[in-house]
Backbone as CSV, one residue per row, in Angstrom:
resi,resn,N_x,N_y,N_z,CA_x,CA_y,CA_z,C_x,C_y,C_z
1,GLU,165.877,-98.235,86.664,167.048,-99.145,86.521,167.855,-98.824,85.530
2,ASP,167.381,-98.729,84.016,168.279,-98.329,83.178,169.206,-96.937,83.414
3,GLU,168.439,-95.998,84.082,169.088,-94.640,84.127,170.169,-94.991,85.210
4,LEU,169.851,-95.560,86.297,170.867,-96.000,87.369,172.006,-96.843,86.766
5,SER,171.933,-97.780,86.068,172.751,-98.615,85.369,173.526,-97.891,84.395
6,ARG,173.055,-96.895,83.609,173.862,-95.961,82.803,174.699,-95.051,83.556
7,SER,173.982,-94.514,84.745,174.963,-93.664,85.483,176.062,-94.288,86.239
8,SER,175.997,-95.553,86.547,176.898,-96.457,87.229,178.187,-96.749,86.352
9,HIS,177.875,-97.105,85.008,178.669,-97.399,84.048,179.408,-96.170,83.450
10,SER,178.788,-95.106,83.460,179.331,-93.746,82.859,180.104,-93.067,83.800
11,ASN,179.851,-93.334,85.087,180.489,-92.709,86.362,180.631,-93.802,87.309
12,PRO,181.703,-94.539,87.085,181.884,-95.712,88.214,182.078,-95.463,89.516
13,GLY,182.679,-94.186,89.620,182.910,-93.723,91.200,181.810,-93.187,91.724
14,LYS,180.513,-92.988,91.016,179.518,-92.310,91.680,178.211,-93.192,91.737
15,SER,177.263,-93.107,92.556,175.933,-93.741,92.652,175.034,-92.730,93.035
16,LEU,173.903,-93.166,93.218,172.696,-92.498,93.405,172.314,-92.687,94.898
17,VAL,172.004,-91.615,95.748,171.419,-91.778,96.913,170.294,-90.842,97.096
18,ASN,169.128,-91.449,97.359,167.716,-90.718,97.414,167.798,-89.802,96.001
19,GLY,168.138,-90.365,94.893,168.067,-89.741,93.586,169.130,-88.700,93.433
20,ILE,169.937,-88.270,94.447,171.271,-87.514,94.213,172.350,-88.194,93.989
21,LYS,173.001,-87.789,93.163,174.497,-88.244,92.846,175.482,-88.023,93.909
22,ALA,176.123,-88.979,94.328,176.938,-88.844,95.562,178.043,-89.903,95.422
23,ASN,179.026,-89.469,95.837,180.263,-90.788,95.849,180.198,-91.733,96.888
24,PRO,180.517,-93.089,96.848,180.248,-94.001,97.926,180.930,-93.490,99.081
25,ALA,181.892,-92.630,99.209,182.028,-92.164,100.700,180.934,-91.658,101.574
26,SER,180.079,-91.091,100.741,178.980,-90.240,101.450,177.715,-91.009,101.259
27,ASN,177.800,-92.224,101.318,176.421,-93.279,101.203,175.984,-93.611,102.879
28,SER,176.906,-93.221,103.798,176.476,-93.593,105.004,175.241,-92.833,105.408
29,PRO,174.278,-93.511,106.208,173.061,-92.729,106.664,173.685,-91.566,107.242
30,LYS,174.494,-91.265,108.125,175.005,-90.071,108.685,175.816,-89.115,108.130
31,SER,175.793,-89.107,106.676,176.588,-88.122,106.054,175.875,-86.916,105.810
32,ASN,176.408,-85.975,105.313,175.886,-84.526,105.344,174.853,-84.372,104.152
33,LEU,174.499,-85.484,103.528,173.406,-85.171,102.507,171.711,-84.919,103.084
34,PRO,171.375,-83.857,102.654,169.957,-83.412,103.105,169.108,-84.642,103.110
35,VAL,168.475,-84.679,104.181,167.244,-85.791,104.355,165.851,-84.853,104.285
36,PRO,165.092,-85.302,103.137,164.091,-84.737,102.757,163.004,-84.963,104.197
37,MET,162.550,-83.818,104.367,161.666,-83.824,105.496,160.189,-84.455,105.019
38,GLY,159.427,-84.874,105.825,158.254,-85.245,105.716,157.581,-85.989,107.005
39,PRO,156.430,-86.199,106.702,155.634,-86.837,107.832,156.152,-88.285,108.333
40,PRO,155.708,-88.567,109.667,156.353,-89.785,109.995,155.864,-90.943,109.383
41,VAL,156.533,-92.002,109.440,155.822,-93.322,109.027,155.472,-94.120,110.137
42,TYR,154.045,-94.624,109.900,153.735,-95.497,111.004,153.666,-96.899,110.587
43,VAL,154.082,-97.864,111.482,154.372,-99.239,110.961,153.946,-99.947,112.249
44,ASP,153.496,-101.249,112.042,153.130,-102.041,113.152,154.529,-102.726,113.852
45,LEU,155.545,-102.925,112.967,156.789,-103.608,113.546,157.984,-103.073,112.679
46,ALA,158.838,-102.667,113.380,160.236,-102.273,112.738,161.201,-102.757,113.474
47,TYR,162.206,-103.250,112.802,163.294,-103.803,113.340,164.335,-102.618,113.270
48,ILE,165.134,-102.578,114.650,165.962,-101.291,114.625,167.417,-101.772,114.101
49,PRO,167.596,-101.128,112.911,168.717,-101.423,111.844,170.226,-101.722,112.899
50,ASN,170.938,-102.436,111.907,172.317,-103.007,112.482,172.327,-103.423,113.887
51,HIS,171.463,-104.318,114.130,171.700,-104.969,115.333,171.588,-103.797,116.697
52,CYS,170.904,-102.693,116.512,170.737,-101.632,117.355,172.018,-100.896,117.853
53,SER,172.810,-101.010,116.624,174.066,-100.015,116.798,173.937,-98.435,116.400
54,GLY,174.417,-97.796,117.240,174.628,-96.381,117.044,175.453,-95.898,115.808
55,LYS,175.804,-97.010,114.897,176.551,-96.435,113.796,175.461,-96.027,112.600
56,ASN,174.301,-96.633,112.798,173.101,-96.282,111.611,171.822,-96.032,112.194
57,THR,171.563,-95.925,113.631,170.327,-95.576,114.147,170.544,-94.423,115.135
58,ASP,169.731,-93.320,115.006,169.930,-92.180,116.131,168.389,-91.604,116.376
59,LEU,168.419,-90.582,116.771,167.110,-89.898,117.352,166.200,-89.705,116.080
60,GLU,166.666,-89.499,115.116,165.802,-88.999,113.950,165.027,-90.373,113.335
61,PHE,165.720,-91.541,113.489,165.002,-92.815,113.020,163.734,-93.012,114.008
62,PHE,163.843,-92.552,115.321,162.495,-92.793,116.100,161.524,-91.714,115.930
63,LYS,162.191,-90.446,115.507,161.098,-89.508,115.269,160.298,-89.595,114.091
64,ARG,160.951,-90.340,113.107,160.324,-90.553,111.749,159.855,-91.994,111.557
65,VAL,160.164,-93.009,112.155,159.628,-94.334,111.949,159.085,-94.573,113.445
66,ARG,157.701,-94.571,113.240,156.808,-94.861,114.512,156.227,-96.008,114.649
67,ALA,156.720,-96.917,115.420,156.183,-98.472,115.175,155.660,-98.889,116.812
68,SER,154.506,-99.682,116.393,154.000,-100.290,117.718,154.846,-101.310,118.541
69,TYR,155.769,-101.920,117.573,156.888,-102.931,118.164,158.122,-102.655,117.587
70,TYR,159.255,-102.474,118.477,160.588,-102.393,117.681,161.196,-103.517,118.049
71,VAL,161.891,-104.189,117.260,162.827,-105.460,117.594,164.176,-104.867,117.700
72,VAL,164.637,-105.437,118.839,166.355,-105.085,119.266,167.016,-106.275,119.191
73,SER,168.024,-106.595,118.231,168.609,-107.904,118.118,170.000,-107.867,118.502
74,GLY,170.736,-106.716,119.006,171.986,-106.844,119.208,172.478,-107.583,120.262
75,ASN,173.520,-108.309,120.225,174.061,-109.239,121.196,175.679,-109.289,121.006
76,ASP,176.242,-108.009,120.968,177.769,-107.998,120.704,178.201,-106.703,121.552
77,ALA,178.393,-106.925,122.803,178.883,-105.737,123.450,180.243,-104.910,122.966
78,ALA,180.871,-105.930,122.434,182.394,-105.338,121.907,182.194,-104.402,120.645
79,ASN,181.078,-104.384,119.853,180.737,-103.485,118.817,179.667,-102.460,119.127
80,GLY,179.416,-102.686,120.438,178.274,-101.532,121.012,176.852,-101.987,120.497
81,GLU,176.564,-103.134,120.552,175.368,-103.683,119.943,174.613,-104.645,120.957
82,PRO,173.701,-104.365,121.808,172.892,-102.892,121.472,173.427,-101.844,121.909
83,SER,173.259,-100.487,121.393,173.976,-99.407,122.012,172.719,-98.722,122.816
84,ARG,173.314,-98.380,124.120,172.516,-97.629,125.142,172.134,-96.238,124.310
85,ALA,172.901,-95.736,123.692,172.399,-94.345,123.093,171.388,-94.550,121.923
86,VAL,171.240,-95.651,121.497,170.076,-95.927,120.550,168.912,-96.077,121.263
87,LEU,169.117,-96.919,122.365,167.929,-97.322,123.449,167.473,-95.821,123.871
88,ASP,168.227,-94.998,124.298,167.853,-93.787,124.744,167.289,-92.772,123.747
89,ALA,167.639,-92.832,122.575,167.125,-92.184,121.532,165.776,-92.524,121.276
90,LEU,165.404,-93.888,121.437,163.964,-94.355,121.443,163.059,-93.541,122.485
91,LEU,163.573,-93.210,123.566,162.859,-92.649,124.774,162.703,-91.232,124.092
92,GLU,163.772,-90.588,123.688,163.794,-89.119,123.160,162.601,-88.863,122.063
93,GLY,162.937,-89.824,121.217,162.070,-89.768,119.603,160.660,-90.060,120.139
94,LYS,160.193,-90.895,121.243,158.978,-91.286,121.589,158.551,-90.032,122.316
95,SER,159.232,-89.249,123.096,158.603,-88.234,123.656,158.284,-86.862,122.929
96,GLN,158.855,-87.049,121.720,158.453,-85.899,120.720,157.466,-86.343,119.698
97,TRP,156.765,-87.599,119.755,155.588,-87.849,119.056,154.469,-87.040,119.307
98,GLY,154.085,-86.491,120.335,152.879,-85.877,120.567,151.645,-86.656,120.934
99,GLU,151.862,-87.733,120.843,150.684,-88.777,121.182,151.276,-89.970,121.741
100,ASN,150.357,-90.482,122.511,150.863,-91.379,123.592,150.325,-92.904,123.079
101,LEU,150.952,-93.284,121.932,150.713,-94.630,121.410,151.459,-95.654,122.232
102,GLN,150.988,-96.736,122.481,151.585,-97.960,123.130,152.718,-98.269,122.063
103,VAL,153.872,-98.633,122.710,155.100,-99.004,121.900,155.793,-100.096,122.768
104,THR,155.926,-101.342,122.253,156.524,-102.548,122.851,158.009,-102.774,122.169
105,LEU,158.977,-102.836,122.911,160.232,-103.124,122.759,160.447,-104.791,122.924
106,ILE,161.028,-105.349,121.857,161.122,-106.707,121.852,162.591,-106.971,121.858
107,PRO,163.507,-107.120,122.751,164.906,-107.569,122.838,164.957,-108.995,122.274
108,THR,165.787,-109.297,121.428,166.065,-110.815,120.906,166.973,-111.515,121.946
109,HIS,167.784,-110.705,122.642,168.917,-111.292,123.756,168.698,-110.311,125.300
110,ASP,169.179,-111.329,125.869,169.297,-110.689,127.227,170.580,-110.228,127.654
111,THR,170.820,-108.909,127.267,172.143,-108.344,127.514,172.286,-107.389,128.594
112,GLU,173.266,-107.104,129.057,173.774,-106.289,130.270,173.081,-104.795,129.811
113,VAL,173.355,-104.446,128.800,173.041,-103.055,128.278,171.294,-102.969,128.075
114,THR,170.537,-103.949,127.645,169.241,-103.730,128.006,168.725,-103.933,129.293
115,ARG,169.124,-104.874,130.185,169.023,-104.801,131.323,169.142,-103.628,132.463
116,GLU,170.382,-102.852,132.091,170.841,-101.721,132.992,169.681,-100.606,132.042
117,TRP,169.686,-100.522,131.087,168.580,-99.346,130.290,167.423,-99.610,130.953
118,TYR,166.653,-100.761,130.910,165.577,-100.904,131.396,165.271,-100.747,132.976
119,GLN,166.122,-101.166,133.922,166.170,-100.834,135.118,166.365,-99.167,135.306
120,GLN,167.262,-98.606,134.845,167.326,-97.086,134.783,166.458,-96.337,134.350
121,THR,165.707,-96.464,133.278,164.685,-95.799,132.493,163.305,-96.400,132.701
122,HIS,163.106,-97.132,133.514,161.782,-97.653,133.804,160.664,-96.661,133.896
123,GLU,160.817,-95.916,134.980,159.507,-94.915,135.099,159.497,-93.858,133.857
124,LYS,160.630,-93.599,132.993,160.411,-92.955,131.792,159.705,-93.665,130.758
125,GLN,159.898,-95.202,130.795,159.232,-95.962,129.962,157.695,-96.009,130.109
126,GLN,157.342,-95.960,131.466,155.902,-95.994,131.853,155.287,-94.813,131.475
127,GLU,155.952,-93.596,131.566,155.316,-92.256,131.312,155.292,-92.170,129.785
128,LEU,155.914,-92.918,128.946,155.889,-92.800,127.456,155.028,-93.939,126.922
129,ASN,154.545,-94.674,127.942,153.801,-95.863,127.383,154.523,-96.942,126.528
130,ILE,155.763,-97.083,127.035,156.703,-98.093,126.311,156.632,-99.223,127.345
131,MET,156.665,-100.566,126.828,156.586,-101.874,127.321,157.762,-102.625,126.738
132,VAL,158.598,-103.270,127.672,159.711,-104.164,127.200,159.214,-105.569,127.502
133,LEU,159.275,-106.182,126.243,158.457,-107.598,126.069,159.679,-108.548,126.451
134,ALA,159.474,-109.485,127.655,160.260,-110.434,127.798,159.575,-111.784,127.694
135,SER,160.249,-112.901,127.418,159.654,-114.196,127.186,160.368,-115.383,127.613
136,SER,159.315,-116.003,128.169,159.701,-117.642,128.754,159.506,-118.478,127.673
137,SER,159.218,-118.160,126.379,159.038,-119.291,125.428,160.215,-119.463,124.688
138,THR,160.641,-120.726,124.493,161.894,-121.276,123.629,161.505,-122.137,122.399
139,VAL,162.146,-121.785,121.348,161.945,-122.597,120.274,163.216,-123.514,120.080
140,VAL,162.923,-124.641,119.594,163.848,-125.736,119.564,163.906,-126.179,118.409
141,MET,165.248,-125.921,117.447,165.337,-126.489,116.101,166.538,-127.021,115.903
142,GLN,166.250,-128.286,115.623,167.498,-129.062,115.410,168.482,-129.265,116.699
143,ASP,169.521,-128.823,116.549,170.549,-128.925,117.839,170.584,-127.649,118.547
144,GLU,169.849,-126.496,118.400,169.836,-125.377,119.066,168.457,-124.896,119.451
145,SER,168.460,-124.129,120.640,167.230,-123.398,121.157,167.500,-122.228,121.481
146,PHE,166.626,-121.416,121.449,166.718,-119.725,121.747,165.313,-119.275,122.026
147,PRO,165.419,-118.230,122.680,164.125,-117.526,123.324,163.342,-117.039,122.022
148,ALA,161.870,-116.917,122.246,161.058,-116.459,121.129,160.002,-115.696,121.900
149,CYS,159.326,-114.762,121.106,157.955,-114.016,121.535,157.225,-114.393,120.605
150,LYS,155.939,-114.301,120.908,154.599,-114.516,120.053,154.255,-113.010,119.998
151,ILE,153.937,-112.488,118.667,153.265,-111.286,118.564,152.120,-111.388,117.871
152,GLU,151.087,-110.792,118.212,149.704,-110.927,117.550,149.131,-109.288,116.978
153,PHE,148.679,-109.395,115.844,148.050,-108.084,115.171,146.766,-108.194,114.968
């Protein structure tokens, strides 16, 4: 932390990204900085970053982050959330795993994008052992209610 702090004070226009000095304009995940290769990471539950927006998530995410459950929270069509390209990247990434692990996709909103993607890619989902979880449960808190899913590990 001290080294990072000194680096930031002595070089105010620079910061560290993955231990590499970079200027703030190159801090985006899709910048040209080399991403160190390594084995995939296996997790039980992964939240697809940035409300499933294509701005921060692509095929590489699904090739490297292998989850039993992925949460898709996007509900803003004007901003491309959720992104059809990201949902397609899930299929492509999963097809490259080389193992047929069960994957469950948990959408937090019923959107046109997720419905169309589900209908148009249903056969591919079955081939890849991907299940889309729907819920008829509702949580009621104070003056609002919203759909909910129960996940057990």
